[in-house]
Coordinates of C-alpha atoms and ligand atoms in Angstrom, one line a residue:
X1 CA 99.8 106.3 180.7
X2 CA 101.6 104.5 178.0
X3 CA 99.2 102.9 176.8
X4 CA 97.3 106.1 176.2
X5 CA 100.3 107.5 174.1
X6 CA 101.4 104.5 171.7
X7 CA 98.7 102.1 171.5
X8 CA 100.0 99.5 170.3
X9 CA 97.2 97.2 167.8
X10 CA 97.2 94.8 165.1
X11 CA 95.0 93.0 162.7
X12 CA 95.0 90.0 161.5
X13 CA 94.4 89.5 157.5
X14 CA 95.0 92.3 154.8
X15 CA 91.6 92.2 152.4
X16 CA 89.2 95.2 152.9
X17 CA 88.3 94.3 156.1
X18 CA 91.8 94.8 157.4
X19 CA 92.6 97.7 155.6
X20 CA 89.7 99.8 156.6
X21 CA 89.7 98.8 159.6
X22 CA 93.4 100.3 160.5
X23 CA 92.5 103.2 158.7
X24 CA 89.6 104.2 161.6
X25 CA 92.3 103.2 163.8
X26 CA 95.0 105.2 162.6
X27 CA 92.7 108.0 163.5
X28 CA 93.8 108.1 166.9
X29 CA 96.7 110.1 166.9
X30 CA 99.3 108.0 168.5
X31 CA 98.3 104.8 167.6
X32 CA 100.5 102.1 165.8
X33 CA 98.6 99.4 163.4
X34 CA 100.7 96.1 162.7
X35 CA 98.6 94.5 159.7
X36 CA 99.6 91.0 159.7
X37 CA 98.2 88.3 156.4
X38 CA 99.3 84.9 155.4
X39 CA 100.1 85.5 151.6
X40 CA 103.6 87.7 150.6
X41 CA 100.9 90.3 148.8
X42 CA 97.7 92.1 150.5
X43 CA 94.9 92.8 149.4
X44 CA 93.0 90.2 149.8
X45 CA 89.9 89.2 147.7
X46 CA 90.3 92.4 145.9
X47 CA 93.2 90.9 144.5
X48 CA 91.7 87.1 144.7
X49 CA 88.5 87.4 144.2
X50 CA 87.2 90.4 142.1
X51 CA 86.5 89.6 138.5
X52 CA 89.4 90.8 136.2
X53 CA 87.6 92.1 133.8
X54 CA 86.1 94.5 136.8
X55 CA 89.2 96.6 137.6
X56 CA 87.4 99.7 138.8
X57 CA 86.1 98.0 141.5
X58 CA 90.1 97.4 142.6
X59 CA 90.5 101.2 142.7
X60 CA 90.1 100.7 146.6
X61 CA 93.6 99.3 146.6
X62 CA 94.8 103.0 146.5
X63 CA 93.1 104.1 149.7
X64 CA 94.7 100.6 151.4
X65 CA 98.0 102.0 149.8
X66 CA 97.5 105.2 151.5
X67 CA 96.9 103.8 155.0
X68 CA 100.1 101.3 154.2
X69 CA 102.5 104.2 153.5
X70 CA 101.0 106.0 157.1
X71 CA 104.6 105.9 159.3
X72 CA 102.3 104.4 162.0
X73 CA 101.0 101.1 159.8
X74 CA 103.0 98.2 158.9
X75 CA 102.0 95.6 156.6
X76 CA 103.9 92.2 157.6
X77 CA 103.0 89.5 154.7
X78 CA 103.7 85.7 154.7
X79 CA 102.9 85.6 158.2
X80 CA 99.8 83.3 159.2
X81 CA 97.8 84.2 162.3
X82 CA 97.3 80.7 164.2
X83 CA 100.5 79.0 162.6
X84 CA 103.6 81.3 162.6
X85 CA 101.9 83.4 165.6
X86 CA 99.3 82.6 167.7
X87 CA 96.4 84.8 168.9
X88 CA 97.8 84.4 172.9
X89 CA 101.3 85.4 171.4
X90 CA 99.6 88.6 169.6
X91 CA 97.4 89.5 172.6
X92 CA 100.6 89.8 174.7
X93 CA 102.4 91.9 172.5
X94 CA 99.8 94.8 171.4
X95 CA 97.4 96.4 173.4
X96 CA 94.3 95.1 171.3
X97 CA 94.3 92.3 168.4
X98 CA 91.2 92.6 165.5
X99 CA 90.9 89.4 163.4
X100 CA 89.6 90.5 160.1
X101 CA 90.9 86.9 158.1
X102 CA 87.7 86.8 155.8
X103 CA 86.0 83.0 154.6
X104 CA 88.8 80.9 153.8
X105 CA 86.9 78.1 152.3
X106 CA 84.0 76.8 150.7
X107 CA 80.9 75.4 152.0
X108 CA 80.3 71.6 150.9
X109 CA 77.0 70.8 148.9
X110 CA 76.8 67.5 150.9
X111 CA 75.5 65.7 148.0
X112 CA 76.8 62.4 146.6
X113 CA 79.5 62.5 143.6
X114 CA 80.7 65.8 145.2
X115 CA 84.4 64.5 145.1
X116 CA 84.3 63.4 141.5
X117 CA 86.7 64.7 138.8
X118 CA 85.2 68.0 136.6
X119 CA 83.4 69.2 140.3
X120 CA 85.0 72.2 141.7
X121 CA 84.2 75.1 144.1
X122 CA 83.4 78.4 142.3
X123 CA 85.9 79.5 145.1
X124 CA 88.8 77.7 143.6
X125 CA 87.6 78.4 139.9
X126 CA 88.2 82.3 141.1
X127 CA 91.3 82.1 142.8
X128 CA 92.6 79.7 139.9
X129 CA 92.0 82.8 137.2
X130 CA 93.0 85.0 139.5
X131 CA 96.4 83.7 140.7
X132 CA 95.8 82.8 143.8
X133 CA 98.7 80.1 144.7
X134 CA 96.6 77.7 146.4
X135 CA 94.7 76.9 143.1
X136 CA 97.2 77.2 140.4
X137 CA 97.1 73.1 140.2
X138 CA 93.2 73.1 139.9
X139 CA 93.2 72.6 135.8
X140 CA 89.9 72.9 135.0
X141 CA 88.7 70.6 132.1
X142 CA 86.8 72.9 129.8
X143 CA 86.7 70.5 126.8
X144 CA 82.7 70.2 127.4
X145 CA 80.3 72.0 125.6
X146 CA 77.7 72.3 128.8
X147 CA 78.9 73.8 132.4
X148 CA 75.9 74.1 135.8
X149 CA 76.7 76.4 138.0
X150 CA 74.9 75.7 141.2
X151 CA 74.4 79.6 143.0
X152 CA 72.7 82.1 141.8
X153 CA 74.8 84.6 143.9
X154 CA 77.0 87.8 142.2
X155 CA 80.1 84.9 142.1
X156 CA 78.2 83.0 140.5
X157 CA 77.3 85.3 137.4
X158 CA 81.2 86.4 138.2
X159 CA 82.7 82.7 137.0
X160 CA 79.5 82.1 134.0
X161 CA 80.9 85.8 132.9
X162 CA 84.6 84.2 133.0
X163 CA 83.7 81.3 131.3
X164 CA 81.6 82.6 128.3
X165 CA 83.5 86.2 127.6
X166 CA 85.5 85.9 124.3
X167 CA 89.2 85.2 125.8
X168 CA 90.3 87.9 123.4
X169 CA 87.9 90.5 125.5
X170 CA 90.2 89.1 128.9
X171 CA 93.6 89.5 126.9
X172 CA 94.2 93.4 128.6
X173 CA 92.9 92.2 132.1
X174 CA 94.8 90.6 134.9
X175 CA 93.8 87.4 134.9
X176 CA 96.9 84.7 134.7
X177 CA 98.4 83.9 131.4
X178 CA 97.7 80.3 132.3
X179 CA 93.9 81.0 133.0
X180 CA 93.8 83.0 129.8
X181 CA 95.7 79.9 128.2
X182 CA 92.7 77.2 129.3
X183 CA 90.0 79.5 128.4
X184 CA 91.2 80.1 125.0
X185 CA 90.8 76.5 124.4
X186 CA 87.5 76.1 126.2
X187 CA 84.9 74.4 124.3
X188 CA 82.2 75.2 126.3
X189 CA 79.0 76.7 125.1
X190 CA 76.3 76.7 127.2
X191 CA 76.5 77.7 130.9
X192 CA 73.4 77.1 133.7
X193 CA 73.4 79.0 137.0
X194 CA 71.3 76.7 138.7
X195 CA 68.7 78.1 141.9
X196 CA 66.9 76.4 144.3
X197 CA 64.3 78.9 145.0
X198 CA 62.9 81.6 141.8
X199 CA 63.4 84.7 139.8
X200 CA 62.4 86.8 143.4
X201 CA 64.8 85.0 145.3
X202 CA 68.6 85.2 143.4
X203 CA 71.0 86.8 144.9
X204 CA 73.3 88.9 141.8
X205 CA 72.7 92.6 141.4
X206 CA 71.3 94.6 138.8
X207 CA 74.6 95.8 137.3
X208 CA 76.2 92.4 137.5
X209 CA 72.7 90.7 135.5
X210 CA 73.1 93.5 132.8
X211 CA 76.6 93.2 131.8
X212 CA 75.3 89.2 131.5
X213 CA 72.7 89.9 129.4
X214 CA 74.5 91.9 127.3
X215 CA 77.9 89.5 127.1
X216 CA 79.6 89.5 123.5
X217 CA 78.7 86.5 122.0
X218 CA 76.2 85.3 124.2
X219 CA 72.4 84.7 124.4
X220 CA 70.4 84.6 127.5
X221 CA 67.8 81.6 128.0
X222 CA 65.2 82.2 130.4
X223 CA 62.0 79.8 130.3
X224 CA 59.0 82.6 130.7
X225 CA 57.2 79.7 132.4
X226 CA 59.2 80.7 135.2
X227 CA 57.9 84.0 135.7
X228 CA 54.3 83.8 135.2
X229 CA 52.3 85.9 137.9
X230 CA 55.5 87.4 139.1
X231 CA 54.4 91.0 137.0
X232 CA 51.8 91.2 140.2
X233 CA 54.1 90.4 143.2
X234 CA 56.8 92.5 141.8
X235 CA 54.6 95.9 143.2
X236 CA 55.0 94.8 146.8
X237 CA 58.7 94.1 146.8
X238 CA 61.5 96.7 147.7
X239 CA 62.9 98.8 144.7
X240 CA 66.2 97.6 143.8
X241 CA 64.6 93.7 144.1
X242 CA 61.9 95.3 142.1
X243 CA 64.3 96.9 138.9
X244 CA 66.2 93.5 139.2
X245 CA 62.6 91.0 138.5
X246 CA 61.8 93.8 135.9
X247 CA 65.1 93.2 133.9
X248 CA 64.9 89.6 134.4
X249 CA 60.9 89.9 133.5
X250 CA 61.5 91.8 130.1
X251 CA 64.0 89.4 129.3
X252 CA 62.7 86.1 129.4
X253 CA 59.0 87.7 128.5
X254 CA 59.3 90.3 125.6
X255 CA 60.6 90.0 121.9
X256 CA 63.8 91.4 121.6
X257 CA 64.5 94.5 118.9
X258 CA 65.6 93.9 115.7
X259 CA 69.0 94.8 117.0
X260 CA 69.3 92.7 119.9
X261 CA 67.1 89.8 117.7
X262 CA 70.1 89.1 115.3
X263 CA 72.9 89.4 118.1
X264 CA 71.5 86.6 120.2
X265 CA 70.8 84.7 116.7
X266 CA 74.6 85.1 115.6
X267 CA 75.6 84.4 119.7
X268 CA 77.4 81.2 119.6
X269 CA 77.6 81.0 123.2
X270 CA 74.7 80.8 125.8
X271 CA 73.6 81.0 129.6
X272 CA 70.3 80.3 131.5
X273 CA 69.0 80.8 134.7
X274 CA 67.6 77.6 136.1
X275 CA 64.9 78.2 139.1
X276 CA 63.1 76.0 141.5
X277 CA 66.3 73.4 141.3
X278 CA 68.1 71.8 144.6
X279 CA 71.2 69.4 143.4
X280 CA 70.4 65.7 145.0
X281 CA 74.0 64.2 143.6
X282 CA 76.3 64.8 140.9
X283 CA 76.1 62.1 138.5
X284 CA 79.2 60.0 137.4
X285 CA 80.1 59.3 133.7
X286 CA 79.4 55.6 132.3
X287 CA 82.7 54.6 133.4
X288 CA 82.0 56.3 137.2
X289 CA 85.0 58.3 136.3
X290 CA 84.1 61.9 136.2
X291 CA 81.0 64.3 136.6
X292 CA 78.5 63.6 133.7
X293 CA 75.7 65.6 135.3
X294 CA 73.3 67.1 138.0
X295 CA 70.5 65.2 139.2
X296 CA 68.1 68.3 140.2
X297 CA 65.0 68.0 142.3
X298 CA 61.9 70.0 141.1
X299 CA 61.1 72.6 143.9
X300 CA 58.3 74.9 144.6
X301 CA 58.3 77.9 147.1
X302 CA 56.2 77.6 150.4
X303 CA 55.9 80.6 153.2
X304 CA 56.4 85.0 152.4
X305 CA 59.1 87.0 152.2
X306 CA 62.2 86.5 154.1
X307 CA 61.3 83.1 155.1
X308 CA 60.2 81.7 151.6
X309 CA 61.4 78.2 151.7
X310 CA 62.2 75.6 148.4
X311 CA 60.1 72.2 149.1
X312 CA 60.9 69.3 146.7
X313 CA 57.7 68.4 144.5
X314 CA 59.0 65.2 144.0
X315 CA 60.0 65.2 141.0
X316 CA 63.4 65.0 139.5
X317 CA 65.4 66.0 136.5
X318 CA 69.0 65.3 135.3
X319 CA 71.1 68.0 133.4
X320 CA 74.1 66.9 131.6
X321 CA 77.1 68.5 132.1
X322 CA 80.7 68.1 132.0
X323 CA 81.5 70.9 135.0
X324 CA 79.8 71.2 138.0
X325 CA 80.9 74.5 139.7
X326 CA 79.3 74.8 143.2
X327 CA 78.6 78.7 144.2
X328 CA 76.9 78.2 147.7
X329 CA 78.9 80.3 149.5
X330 CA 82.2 81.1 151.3
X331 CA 83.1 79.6 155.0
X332 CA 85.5 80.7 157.7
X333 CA 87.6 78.6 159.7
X334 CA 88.7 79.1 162.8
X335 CA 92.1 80.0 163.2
X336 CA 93.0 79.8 166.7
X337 CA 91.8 77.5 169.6
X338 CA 91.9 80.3 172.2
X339 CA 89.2 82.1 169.6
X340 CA 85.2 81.3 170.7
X341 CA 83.6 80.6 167.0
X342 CA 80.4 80.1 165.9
X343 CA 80.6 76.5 163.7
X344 CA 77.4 76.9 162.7
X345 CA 77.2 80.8 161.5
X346 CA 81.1 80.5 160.2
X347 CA 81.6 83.4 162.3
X348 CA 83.4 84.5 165.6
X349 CA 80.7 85.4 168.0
X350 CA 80.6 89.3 168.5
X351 CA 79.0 92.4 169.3
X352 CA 79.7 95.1 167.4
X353 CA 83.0 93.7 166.5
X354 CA 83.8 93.3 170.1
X355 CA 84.7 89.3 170.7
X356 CA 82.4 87.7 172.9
X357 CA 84.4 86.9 176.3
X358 CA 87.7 88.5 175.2
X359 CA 88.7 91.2 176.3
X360 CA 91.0 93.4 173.9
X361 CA 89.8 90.8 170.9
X362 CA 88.1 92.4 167.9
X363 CA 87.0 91.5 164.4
X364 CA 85.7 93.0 161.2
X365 CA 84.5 92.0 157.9
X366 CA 83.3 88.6 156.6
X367 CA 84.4 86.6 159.7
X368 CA 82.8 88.9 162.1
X369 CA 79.4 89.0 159.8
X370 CA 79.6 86.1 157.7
X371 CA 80.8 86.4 153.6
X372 CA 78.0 88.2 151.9
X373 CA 78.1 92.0 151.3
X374 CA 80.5 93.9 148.9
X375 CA 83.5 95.9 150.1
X376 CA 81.3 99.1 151.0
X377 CA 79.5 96.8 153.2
X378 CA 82.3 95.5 154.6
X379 CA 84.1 99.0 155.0
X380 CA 81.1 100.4 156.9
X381 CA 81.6 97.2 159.4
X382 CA 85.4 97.5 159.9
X383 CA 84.6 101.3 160.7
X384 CA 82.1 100.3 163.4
X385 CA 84.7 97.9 164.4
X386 CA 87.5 100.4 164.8
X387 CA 85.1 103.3 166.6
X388 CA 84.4 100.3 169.3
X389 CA 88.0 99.6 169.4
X390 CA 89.1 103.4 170.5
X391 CA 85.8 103.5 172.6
X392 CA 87.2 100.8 174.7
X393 CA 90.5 102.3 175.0
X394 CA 89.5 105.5 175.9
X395 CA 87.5 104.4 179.0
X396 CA 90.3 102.5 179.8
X397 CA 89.2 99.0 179.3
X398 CA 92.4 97.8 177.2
X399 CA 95.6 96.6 179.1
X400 CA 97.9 99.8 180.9
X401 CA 100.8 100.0 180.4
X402 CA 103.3 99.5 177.4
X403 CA 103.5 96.5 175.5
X404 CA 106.2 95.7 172.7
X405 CA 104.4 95.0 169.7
X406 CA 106.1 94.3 166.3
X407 CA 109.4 94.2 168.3
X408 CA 108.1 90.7 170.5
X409 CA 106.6 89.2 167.2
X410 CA 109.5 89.9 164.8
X411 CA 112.1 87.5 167.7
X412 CA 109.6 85.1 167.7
X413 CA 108.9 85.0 164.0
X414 CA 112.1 85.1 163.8
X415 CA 113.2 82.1 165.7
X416 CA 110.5 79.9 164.1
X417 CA 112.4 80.4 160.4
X418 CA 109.5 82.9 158.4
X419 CA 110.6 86.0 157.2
X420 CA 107.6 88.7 156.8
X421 CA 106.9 90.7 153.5
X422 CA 107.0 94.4 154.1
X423 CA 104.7 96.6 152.2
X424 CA 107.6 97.8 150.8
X425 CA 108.8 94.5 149.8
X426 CA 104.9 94.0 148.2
X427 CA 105.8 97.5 146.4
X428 CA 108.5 96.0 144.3
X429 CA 106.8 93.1 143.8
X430 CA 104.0 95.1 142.3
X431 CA 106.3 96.8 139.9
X432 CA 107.8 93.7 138.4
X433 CA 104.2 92.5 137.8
X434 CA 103.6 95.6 136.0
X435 CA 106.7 94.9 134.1
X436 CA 105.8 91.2 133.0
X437 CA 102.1 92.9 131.9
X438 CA 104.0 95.4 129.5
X439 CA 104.5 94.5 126.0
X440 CA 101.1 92.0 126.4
X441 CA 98.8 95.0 127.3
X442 CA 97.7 94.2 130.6
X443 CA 98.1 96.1 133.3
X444 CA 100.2 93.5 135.1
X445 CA 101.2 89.5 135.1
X446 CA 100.3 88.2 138.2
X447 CA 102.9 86.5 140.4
X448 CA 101.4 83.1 141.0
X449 CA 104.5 81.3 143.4
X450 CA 105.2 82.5 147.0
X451 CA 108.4 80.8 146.7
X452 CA 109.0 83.2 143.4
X453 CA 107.6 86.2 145.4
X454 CA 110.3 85.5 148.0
X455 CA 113.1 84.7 145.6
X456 CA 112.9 88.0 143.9
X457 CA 112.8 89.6 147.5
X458 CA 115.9 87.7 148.5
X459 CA 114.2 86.2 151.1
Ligands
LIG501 P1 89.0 89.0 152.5 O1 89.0 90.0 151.4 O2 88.9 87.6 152.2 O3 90.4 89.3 153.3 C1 90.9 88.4 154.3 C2 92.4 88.4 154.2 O4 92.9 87.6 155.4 C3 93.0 87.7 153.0 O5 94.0 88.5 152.5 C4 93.6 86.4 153.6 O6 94.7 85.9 152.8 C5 93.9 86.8 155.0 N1 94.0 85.7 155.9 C6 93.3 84.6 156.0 N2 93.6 83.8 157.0 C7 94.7 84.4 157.6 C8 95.5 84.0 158.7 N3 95.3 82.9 159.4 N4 96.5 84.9 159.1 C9 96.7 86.0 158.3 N5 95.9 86.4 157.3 C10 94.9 85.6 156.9 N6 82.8 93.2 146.4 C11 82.6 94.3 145.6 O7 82.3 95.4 146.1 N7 82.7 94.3 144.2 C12 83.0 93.1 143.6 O8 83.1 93.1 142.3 C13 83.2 91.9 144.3 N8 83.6 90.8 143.7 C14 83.7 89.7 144.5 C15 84.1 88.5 143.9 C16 84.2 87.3 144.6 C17 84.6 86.0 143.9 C18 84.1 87.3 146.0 C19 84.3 86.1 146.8 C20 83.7 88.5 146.6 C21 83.6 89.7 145.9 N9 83.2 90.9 146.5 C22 83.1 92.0 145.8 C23 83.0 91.0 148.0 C24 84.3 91.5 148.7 O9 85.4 90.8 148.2 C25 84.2 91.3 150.2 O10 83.2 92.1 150.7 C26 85.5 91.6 151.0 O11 86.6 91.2 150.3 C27 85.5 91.0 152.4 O12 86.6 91.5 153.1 P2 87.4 90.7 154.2 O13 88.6 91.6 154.5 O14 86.5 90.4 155.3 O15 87.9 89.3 153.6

């Protein structure tokens, strides 16, 4: 049939997710993969989210580039799935749709004085340094001495990284020349990553705690307090849990070198890890303007392993700060109404990537598993996603017969006013970022305004 020759499929949302899954895809040798995302780039948090100062870990863009430049992909940028196009519309045109649109927002602490001035998600701090348009307005006031995160996740240690390396060490990254511009004249000096559980339970890896401890300019403060008896439960847990207590272990517990001794004294900058903590309301400033603080209740752990939960003690304890940047985690939304979703996980019901219900539906990465995992983890997924995918169509379980694809969306897109970025439109885009980056060092100056982005495409 046809649909056996040119099937026709497309995904919704261009970050890792997207991009790998299309790859497995492109694997079948006829079919076509229309990659549909709401900004004018792709990319996704590899653009939005990584640190800046990590840019190996953005080396995955070339693979996506690769699969972009295959004649059977297409990338079609500035088009949102659920607003410009719905899901219905897309399930008509291609054979099979996968929704791969990540955790597009934040979840709330639910705790009084959330909306207050100086109290921002870590979600908006990232995409703020990182050029994301949404949060280019977000001016962050950084003229306190004392920020708390509240998260003790990899995000977490990415923004208390942000906020204490020496701007001069960000100058050659690709963080925005307005982010780089607030930082320089950030007066703050000490930075708490705040946990409501202990030092066995945070969630940042190894390689991310290291580069902490080792931060130019900065001294660690861990109270040893915190880890008493934790040198015997350490033999029970896994090994990479294990190597993480130990560094965390040997540096709140043993007397630094001589070396390491005058570093942290000449540090003029600090961090601390703040355990057994959950945030009960962010505390206004005399004049109930603006966050002052955290009022923290004391916790201790109860139950093993996997289900070790935080109980409040009773007690309570209030830590001054002028920033309050909330790292609990990402969220997705739902996008479409025709789309079953779990409210409660953040995540569209699946198995295996296979939409509960609906037939010819799909979905990959953090909506289909909920956000946590890195982009390995994520790529693994979206493969799993794509092999089900071309399972289904080769028992014959996707509609027969042809179906119009990029053809059907472009008339309506077209009719509703938006004009999609092509990747080759993204490709000069990327060049005259590299251009603004030259002369400054860095490997490119972000683009920050769609309506820019589309201006210099003639859009
Ligand atoms: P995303 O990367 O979020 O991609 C989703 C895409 O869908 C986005 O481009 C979005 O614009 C688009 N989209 C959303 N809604 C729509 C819509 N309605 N229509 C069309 N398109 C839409 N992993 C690492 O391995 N190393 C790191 O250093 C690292 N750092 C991280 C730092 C931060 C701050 C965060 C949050 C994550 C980090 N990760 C890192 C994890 C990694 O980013 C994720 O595993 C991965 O990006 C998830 O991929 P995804 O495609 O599911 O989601």
């Amino acid at each position: 049939s046809t649909q056996e020759k040119t099937p026709q499929i497309c995904v919704g949302g261009s970050g890792p997710a997207g991009f790998y899954t299309a790859q497995h895809l492109l694997k079948h040798p006829q079919a076509h993969v229309d990659i549909y995302e709401k900004q004018p780039v792709p990319f996704g948090l590899v653009r939005f989210g990584v640190a800046p100062d990590h840019p190996e870990v953005k080396n995955v863009i070339n693979t996506f580039t690769q699969t972009a430049h295959s004649g059977r992909c297409a990338f079609w940028g500035n088009v949102e799935v659920g607003r410009d196009v719905t899901v219905p519309e897309l399930r008509e045109a291609y054979h099979a749709v996968v929704l791969s649109y990540g955790a597009e927002d934040h979840r709330a602490l639910e705790i009084p004085g959330e909306e207050l001035p100086g109290v921002c998600s870590a979600r908006a701090f990232v995409g703020w340094y990182n050029g994301l348009p949404e949060n280019q307005e977000l001016e962050p006031d950084l003229s306190c001495d004392t920020a708390v995160i509240l998260g003790q996740g990899n995000v977490a240690l990415d923004v208390a990284r942000i906020l204490l390396t020496p701007p001069e060490h960000l100058e050659r990254t690709d963080i925005t020349k307005a982010a780089l511009g607030v930082l320089r004249q950030s007066r703050v000096k000490t930075v708490w990553l705040v946990g409501r559980r202990g030092p066995l339970q945070v969630a940042f890896t190894i390689k991310e705690l290291r580069e902490m401890i080792q931060l130019p300019g900065a001294r660690p403060i861990l109270d040893p307090v915190d880890f008493l008896g934790l040198q015997d439960k350490i033999k029970e847990v896994p090994r990479p849990r294990k190597r993480l207590t130990e560094l965390l272990l040997r540096t709140a517990t043993e007397k630094p070198g001589p070396e390491e001794a005058a570093r942290q004294a000449s540090a003029s900058r600090a961090w601390g890890l703040r355990f057994f903590r959950s945030p009960q309301q962010v505390l206004p400033s005399p004049d109930g303007r603006r966050a002052a603080g955290v009022r923290l209740a004391v916790t201790r752990l109860e139950g093993v392993d996997e289900a070790t939960r935080a109980v409040p003690t009773g007690d309570m304890e209030d830590l001054p700060c002028g920033l309050v940047l909330s790292s609990i985690g990402y969220k997705s939304r739902p996008v479409d109404p025709s789309v079953p979703f779990d409210s409660k996980l953040g995540v569209i019901p699946n198995v295996e990537g296979r939409v509960m219900d609906v037939p010819g539906l799909y979905c990959s990465g953090w909506v289909k598993r909920g956000p946590t995992g890195v982009i390995a983890t994520t790529m693994t997924d979206s493969f799993l996603t794509g092999q089900m995918l071309l399972q289904d169509l080769k028992a014959g379980l996707l509609p027969s017969g042809p179906r119009p694809g990029y053809a059907a969306i472009q008339a309506l897109l077209s009719s509703r006013g938006v004009r999609p970025v092509s990747f080759s439109d993204w490709e000069k885009l990327d060049a005259e970022e590299v251009v603004r980056g030259q002369g400054t060092g860095k490997p490119r100056e972000k683009l920050v305004d769609p309506q820019e982005m589309l201006r210099l495409l003639g859009h």
